[in-house]
Amino acid sequence: MAAHIGTKTVKKAKYLDALAPLQRELVQLQQWVQAQGLRVVVLFEGRDAAGKGGIIKTLTQHLNPRHVKVVALGVPTEREQSQWYFQRYSAHLPAAGELVLFDRSWYNRAGVEKVMGFCNDEEYERFLVSCPVFEKMLVDDGIVLIKYWLNVSPEEQERRFQARLDNPLKRWKFSKMDLEGRERWQAYAKARDRMLDATDSGHCPWYIIDANDKKKARLNCISHLLGLLPYRPQPYPQVTLGDVKGKELPPGKDRHWIPEPY
């Protein structure tokens, strides 16, 4: 289902009008994944402030959290650092009927770990060779694996960083790593291109999203995702709500009711 939104910045009202039917389709997609017992993984990668979290939040807003999981892993523990690299990510792969969204993924090694020196050259090169093999194993086992790269310009990233710094509700999103990432912009660009060259495979291609306009990026991503999967609406059973039998009183006034300042 395509959202025709043109080339200009999307106004909020138009964005919400376009988003509503897409989110209804996402509910249908989730029901279909459950009914078919599918295992679906969607990776979101991109620079800091590219909008990964916003897309994921929009995608999951009306979905069942028991069947749709968001994975955003922190810094690996000492034990995890000693494991097979893909091990801690594999633990979050879906079971039948589940959709898992990764807010950053095993591609950390191809980006931040490479640029910031958190892995050595041997580990980095081994990752680029083994990653397509790992992903083919997942696909061959029946997992639907979809990869998105959100592309954002340095000017737009700067604007978003400044907005975070100026907003007390978003200040926590900005870190020292964000600042260092901007200082190494070209190094990240080279790492991105090397990653795409090595891992943009026939069995698991990369899909690039122009993320300079957050609203357009969300609409275009959801529209594209819906177009990739051949879902069909799943009928709900007919339900008749009966009357409540008996009369139930609320808890007594002597219970611990919360204050009502509003």
mmCIF file of C-alpha atoms in Angstrom, residues 25-255:
data_model
loop_
_atom_site.group_PDB
_atom_site.id
_atom_site.type_symbol
_atom_site.label_atom_id
_atom_site.label_comp_id
_atom_site.label_asym_id
_atom_site.label_seq_id
_atom_site.Cartn_x
_atom_site.Cartn_y
_atom_site.Cartn_z
ATOM 1 C CA GLU A 25 -2.383 -2.584 7.415
ATOM 2 C CA LEU A 26 0.399 -3.253 9.925
ATOM 3 C CA VAL A 27 -2.171 -4.759 12.286
ATOM 4 C CA GLN A 28 -3.299 -7.010 9.427
ATOM 5 C CA LEU A 29 0.327 -7.910 8.761
ATOM 6 C CA GLN A 30 0.877 -8.859 12.396
ATOM 7 C CA GLN A 31 -2.229 -11.047 12.426
ATOM 8 C CA TRP A 32 -1.042 -12.753 9.236
ATOM 9 C CA VAL A 33 2.428 -13.402 10.672
ATOM 10 C CA GLN A 34 0.800 -15.016 13.698
ATOM 11 C CA ALA A 35 -1.638 -17.074 11.638
ATOM 12 C CA GLN A 36 1.105 -18.314 9.303
ATOM 13 C CA GLY A 37 3.549 -18.983 12.140
ATOM 14 C CA LEU A 38 6.191 -16.905 10.378
ATOM 15 C CA ARG A 39 9.417 -15.582 11.868
ATOM 16 C CA VAL A 40 10.192 -12.051 10.696
ATOM 17 C CA VAL A 41 13.259 -9.956 11.516
ATOM 18 C CA VAL A 42 13.675 -6.319 10.468
ATOM 19 C CA LEU A 43 16.989 -4.541 11.043
ATOM 20 C CA PHE A 44 17.264 -0.754 11.254
ATOM 21 C CA GLU A 45 20.724 0.718 10.818
ATOM 22 C CA GLY A 46 22.010 4.229 10.206
ATOM 23 C CA ARG A 47 23.937 7.068 11.744
ATOM 24 C CA ASP A 48 23.058 8.547 15.124
ATOM 25 C CA ALA A 49 19.818 10.555 14.933
ATOM 26 C CA ALA A 50 18.878 9.001 11.594
ATOM 27 C CA GLY A 51 15.417 8.215 12.961
ATOM 28 C CA LYS A 52 15.615 4.478 13.670
ATOM 29 C CA GLY A 53 13.785 4.722 16.979
ATOM 30 C CA GLY A 54 11.043 6.911 15.504
ATOM 31 C CA ILE A 55 10.311 4.480 12.704
ATOM 32 C CA ILE A 56 10.241 1.547 15.112
ATOM 33 C CA LYS A 57 7.930 3.407 17.513
ATOM 34 C CA THR A 58 5.584 4.260 14.648
ATOM 35 C CA LEU A 59 5.631 0.683 13.376
ATOM 36 C CA THR A 60 4.817 -0.850 16.744
ATOM 37 C CA GLN A 61 2.385 1.776 18.049
ATOM 38 C CA HIS A 62 -0.736 -0.354 17.575
ATOM 39 C CA LEU A 63 0.786 -3.843 17.492
ATOM 40 C CA ASN A 64 0.661 -6.578 20.112
ATOM 41 C CA PRO A 65 3.860 -6.403 22.217
ATOM 42 C CA ARG A 66 3.539 -10.111 22.994
ATOM 43 C CA HIS A 67 4.216 -10.919 19.355
ATOM 44 C CA VAL A 68 6.224 -7.878 18.231
ATOM 45 C CA LYS A 69 9.567 -7.415 19.989
ATOM 46 C CA VAL A 70 11.983 -4.489 19.839
ATOM 47 C CA VAL A 71 15.642 -5.310 20.459
ATOM 48 C CA ALA A 72 18.027 -2.472 21.342
ATOM 49 C CA LEU A 73 21.073 -3.997 23.006
ATOM 50 C CA GLY A 74 23.547 -2.031 25.077
ATOM 51 C CA VAL A 75 27.277 -2.450 25.464
ATOM 52 C CA PRO A 76 28.203 -6.158 25.584
ATOM 53 C CA THR A 77 29.216 -7.599 28.931
ATOM 54 C CA GLU A 78 32.605 -9.183 29.499
ATOM 55 C CA ARG A 79 31.007 -12.602 29.082
ATOM 56 C CA GLU A 80 29.297 -11.573 25.838
ATOM 57 C CA GLN A 81 32.572 -10.237 24.501
ATOM 58 C CA SER A 82 34.025 -13.742 24.836
ATOM 59 C CA GLN A 83 31.152 -15.368 22.898
ATOM 60 C CA TRP A 84 30.746 -16.024 19.211
ATOM 61 C CA TYR A 85 29.993 -12.569 17.868
ATOM 62 C CA PHE A 86 26.478 -13.344 16.607
ATOM 63 C CA GLN A 87 25.508 -15.234 19.773
ATOM 64 C CA ARG A 88 23.924 -12.445 21.784
ATOM 65 C CA TYR A 89 21.886 -11.349 18.765
ATOM 66 C CA SER A 90 20.785 -14.896 17.967
ATOM 67 C CA ALA A 91 19.188 -15.129 21.414
ATOM 68 C CA HIS A 92 16.631 -12.503 20.297
ATOM 69 C CA LEU A 93 15.584 -14.112 17.026
ATOM 70 C CA PRO A 94 11.834 -14.746 16.721
ATOM 71 C CA ALA A 95 9.836 -17.873 17.364
ATOM 72 C CA ALA A 96 6.855 -18.802 15.192
ATOM 73 C CA GLY A 97 4.360 -15.963 14.822
ATOM 74 C CA GLU A 98 6.759 -13.266 16.019
ATOM 75 C CA LEU A 99 8.107 -10.083 14.453
ATOM 76 C CA VAL A 100 11.406 -8.782 15.858
ATOM 77 C CA LEU A 101 12.698 -5.265 15.132
ATOM 78 C CA PHE A 102 16.377 -4.559 15.802
ATOM 79 C CA ASP A 103 17.297 -0.960 16.677
ATOM 80 C CA ARG A 104 20.894 -1.534 15.596
ATOM 81 C CA SER A 105 22.052 -5.110 15.223
ATOM 82 C CA TRP A 106 25.058 -7.277 14.512
ATOM 83 C CA TYR A 107 26.065 -4.574 12.050
ATOM 84 C CA ASN A 108 27.522 -2.649 14.987
ATOM 85 C CA ARG A 109 30.757 -4.394 14.088
ATOM 86 C CA ALA A 110 30.716 -2.930 10.577
ATOM 87 C CA GLY A 111 30.046 0.583 11.849
ATOM 88 C CA VAL A 112 30.669 1.904 15.328
ATOM 89 C CA GLU A 113 33.037 -0.892 16.379
ATOM 90 C CA LYS A 114 35.175 -0.432 13.281
ATOM 91 C CA VAL A 115 35.244 3.362 13.338
ATOM 92 C CA MET A 116 35.723 3.718 17.098
ATOM 93 C CA GLY A 117 38.308 0.950 17.330
ATOM 94 C CA PHE A 118 36.201 -1.378 19.482
ATOM 95 C CA CYS A 119 37.240 -4.349 17.349
ATOM 96 C CA ASN A 120 40.512 -5.182 15.649
ATOM 97 C CA ASP A 121 41.073 -5.503 11.904
ATOM 98 C CA GLU A 122 40.942 -9.292 11.987
ATOM 99 C CA GLU A 123 37.570 -9.301 13.775
ATOM 100 C CA TYR A 124 36.232 -6.713 11.346
ATOM 101 C CA GLU A 125 37.327 -8.573 8.214
ATOM 102 C CA ARG A 126 36.031 -11.859 9.608
ATOM 103 C CA PHE A 127 32.658 -10.235 10.212
ATOM 104 C CA LEU A 128 32.352 -8.990 6.635
ATOM 105 C CA VAL A 129 33.007 -12.517 5.369
ATOM 106 C CA SER A 130 30.857 -14.392 7.871
ATOM 107 C CA CYS A 131 27.874 -12.017 8.012
ATOM 108 C CA PRO A 132 26.375 -12.987 4.625
ATOM 109 C CA VAL A 133 26.862 -16.650 5.567
ATOM 110 C CA PHE A 134 25.128 -16.130 8.912
ATOM 111 C CA GLU A 135 22.242 -14.316 7.240
ATOM 112 C CA LYS A 136 21.883 -17.030 4.602
ATOM 113 C CA MET A 137 21.605 -19.592 7.395
ATOM 114 C CA LEU A 138 18.736 -17.586 8.871
ATOM 115 C CA VAL A 139 16.976 -17.190 5.518
ATOM 116 C CA ASP A 140 17.475 -20.857 4.608
ATOM 117 C CA ASP A 141 15.907 -21.810 7.931
ATOM 118 C CA GLY A 142 12.781 -19.870 6.988
ATOM 119 C CA ILE A 143 13.345 -16.555 8.756
ATOM 120 C CA VAL A 144 12.207 -13.515 6.785
ATOM 121 C CA LEU A 145 15.104 -11.052 7.147
ATOM 122 C CA ILE A 146 14.747 -7.426 6.012
ATOM 123 C CA LYS A 147 17.473 -4.777 6.341
ATOM 124 C CA TYR A 148 17.007 -0.993 6.228
ATOM 125 C CA TRP A 149 19.710 1.674 6.189
ATOM 126 C CA LEU A 150 18.470 5.161 7.102
ATOM 127 C CA ASN A 151 20.486 7.784 5.274
ATOM 128 C CA VAL A 152 20.729 11.273 6.793
ATOM 129 C CA SER A 153 22.799 14.309 5.812
ATOM 130 C CA PRO A 154 25.318 15.970 8.169
ATOM 131 C CA GLU A 155 23.225 19.150 8.168
ATOM 132 C CA GLU A 156 20.073 17.314 9.226
ATOM 133 C CA GLN A 157 21.946 15.309 11.846
ATOM 134 C CA GLU A 158 23.308 18.549 13.298
ATOM 135 C CA ARG A 159 19.803 20.022 13.460
ATOM 136 C CA ARG A 160 18.496 16.935 15.283
ATOM 137 C CA PHE A 161 21.415 16.865 17.699
ATOM 138 C CA GLN A 162 20.854 20.517 18.542
ATOM 139 C CA ALA A 163 17.158 19.823 19.105
ATOM 140 C CA ARG A 164 18.119 17.099 21.561
ATOM 141 C CA LEU A 165 20.502 19.399 23.392
ATOM 142 C CA ASP A 166 17.809 22.080 23.672
ATOM 143 C CA ASN A 167 15.024 19.761 24.826
ATOM 144 C CA PRO A 168 15.124 18.486 28.439
ATOM 145 C CA LEU A 169 12.917 15.562 27.416
ATOM 146 C CA LYS A 170 15.423 14.448 24.778
ATOM 147 C CA ARG A 171 18.737 15.563 26.270
ATOM 148 C CA TRP A 172 19.418 11.990 27.453
ATOM 149 C CA LYS A 173 19.559 10.883 23.810
ATOM 150 C CA PHE A 174 22.770 12.818 23.190
ATOM 151 C CA SER A 175 26.037 11.220 24.232
ATOM 152 C CA LYS A 176 29.760 11.660 23.868
ATOM 153 C CA MET A 177 29.669 8.961 21.178
ATOM 154 C CA ASP A 178 27.361 11.155 19.098
ATOM 155 C CA LEU A 179 29.919 13.938 19.159
ATOM 156 C CA GLU A 180 32.768 11.595 18.260
ATOM 157 C CA GLY A 181 30.681 10.152 15.449
ATOM 158 C CA ARG A 182 30.304 13.570 13.836
ATOM 159 C CA GLU A 183 34.049 14.096 14.068
ATOM 160 C CA ARG A 184 34.522 10.850 12.135
ATOM 161 C CA TRP A 185 31.828 11.422 9.523
ATOM 162 C CA GLN A 186 33.961 10.359 6.567
ATOM 163 C CA ALA A 187 35.234 7.277 8.368
ATOM 164 C CA TYR A 188 31.619 6.225 8.976
ATOM 165 C CA ALA A 189 30.819 6.841 5.315
ATOM 166 C CA LYS A 190 33.669 4.585 4.215
ATOM 167 C CA ALA A 191 32.618 1.906 6.717
ATOM 168 C CA ARG A 192 29.026 2.116 5.485
ATOM 169 C CA ASP A 193 30.062 1.671 1.858
ATOM 170 C CA ARG A 194 32.334 -1.238 2.703
ATOM 171 C CA MET A 195 29.502 -2.839 4.677
ATOM 172 C CA LEU A 196 27.046 -2.447 1.810
ATOM 173 C CA ASP A 197 29.535 -3.878 -0.684
ATOM 174 C CA ALA A 198 30.157 -6.946 1.485
ATOM 175 C CA THR A 199 26.652 -7.681 2.772
ATOM 176 C CA ASP A 200 24.165 -6.459 0.143
ATOM 177 C CA SER A 201 23.407 -9.998 -0.982
ATOM 178 C CA GLY A 202 20.819 -11.539 -3.245
ATOM 179 C CA HIS A 203 19.298 -13.505 -0.373
ATOM 180 C CA CYS A 204 19.297 -10.482 1.959
ATOM 181 C CA PRO A 205 19.590 -7.076 0.243
ATOM 182 C CA TRP A 206 19.885 -3.686 1.896
ATOM 183 C CA TYR A 207 17.078 -1.180 1.398
ATOM 184 C CA ILE A 208 18.124 2.474 1.676
ATOM 185 C CA ILE A 209 15.738 5.072 3.130
ATOM 186 C CA ASP A 210 16.124 8.810 2.618
ATOM 187 C CA ALA A 211 15.673 9.824 6.254
ATOM 188 C CA ASN A 212 16.165 13.594 6.044
ATOM 189 C CA ASP A 213 12.428 14.062 6.518
ATOM 190 C CA LYS A 214 11.343 11.901 9.455
ATOM 191 C CA LYS A 215 7.683 11.785 8.506
ATOM 192 C CA LYS A 216 8.344 10.811 4.906
ATOM 193 C CA ALA A 217 10.875 8.218 6.023
ATOM 194 C CA ARG A 218 8.332 6.582 8.331
ATOM 195 C CA LEU A 219 5.608 6.503 5.710
ATOM 196 C CA ASN A 220 7.915 5.243 2.976
ATOM 197 C CA CYS A 221 9.439 2.565 5.190
ATOM 198 C CA ILE A 222 6.086 1.211 6.379
ATOM 199 C CA SER A 223 4.717 1.271 2.836
ATOM 200 C CA HIS A 224 7.774 -0.600 1.564
ATOM 201 C CA LEU A 225 7.670 -3.166 4.358
ATOM 202 C CA LEU A 226 4.010 -3.894 3.686
ATOM 203 C CA GLY A 227 4.820 -4.353 0.005
ATOM 204 C CA LEU A 228 7.530 -6.921 0.730
ATOM 205 C CA LEU A 229 5.273 -9.384 2.529
ATOM 206 C CA PRO A 230 2.289 -11.090 0.839
ATOM 207 C CA TYR A 231 -0.005 -10.781 3.844
ATOM 208 C CA ARG A 232 -3.753 -11.242 3.704
ATOM 209 C CA PRO A 233 -6.384 -9.919 6.139
ATOM 210 C CA GLN A 234 -7.192 -12.436 8.850
ATOM 211 C CA PRO A 235 -10.871 -12.488 9.831
ATOM 212 C CA TYR A 236 -11.747 -11.980 13.466
ATOM 213 C CA PRO A 237 -14.349 -14.326 14.994
ATOM 214 C CA GLN A 238 -17.829 -12.948 15.556
ATOM 215 C CA VAL A 239 -18.259 -11.897 19.187
ATOM 216 C CA THR A 240 -21.393 -11.083 21.143
ATOM 217 C CA LEU A 241 -20.884 -9.321 24.451
ATOM 218 C CA GLY A 242 -23.189 -10.658 27.134
ATOM 219 C CA ASP A 243 -24.441 -8.796 30.147
ATOM 220 C CA VAL A 244 -22.388 -8.885 33.347
ATOM 221 C CA LYS A 245 -23.975 -11.235 35.845
ATOM 222 C CA GLY A 246 -24.345 -9.809 39.310
ATOM 223 C CA LYS A 247 -23.158 -6.464 40.593
ATOM 224 C CA GLU A 248 -19.516 -5.769 41.383
ATOM 225 C CA LEU A 249 -18.649 -2.904 43.688
ATOM 226 C CA PRO A 250 -15.321 -1.040 43.396
ATOM 227 C CA PRO A 251 -12.634 -1.553 46.060
ATOM 228 C CA GLY A 252 -13.526 0.063 49.371
ATOM 229 C CA LYS A 253 -12.526 3.588 50.309
ATOM 230 C CA ASP A 254 -10.112 2.160 52.906
ATOM 231 C CA ARG A 255 -7.894 0.741 50.123
#
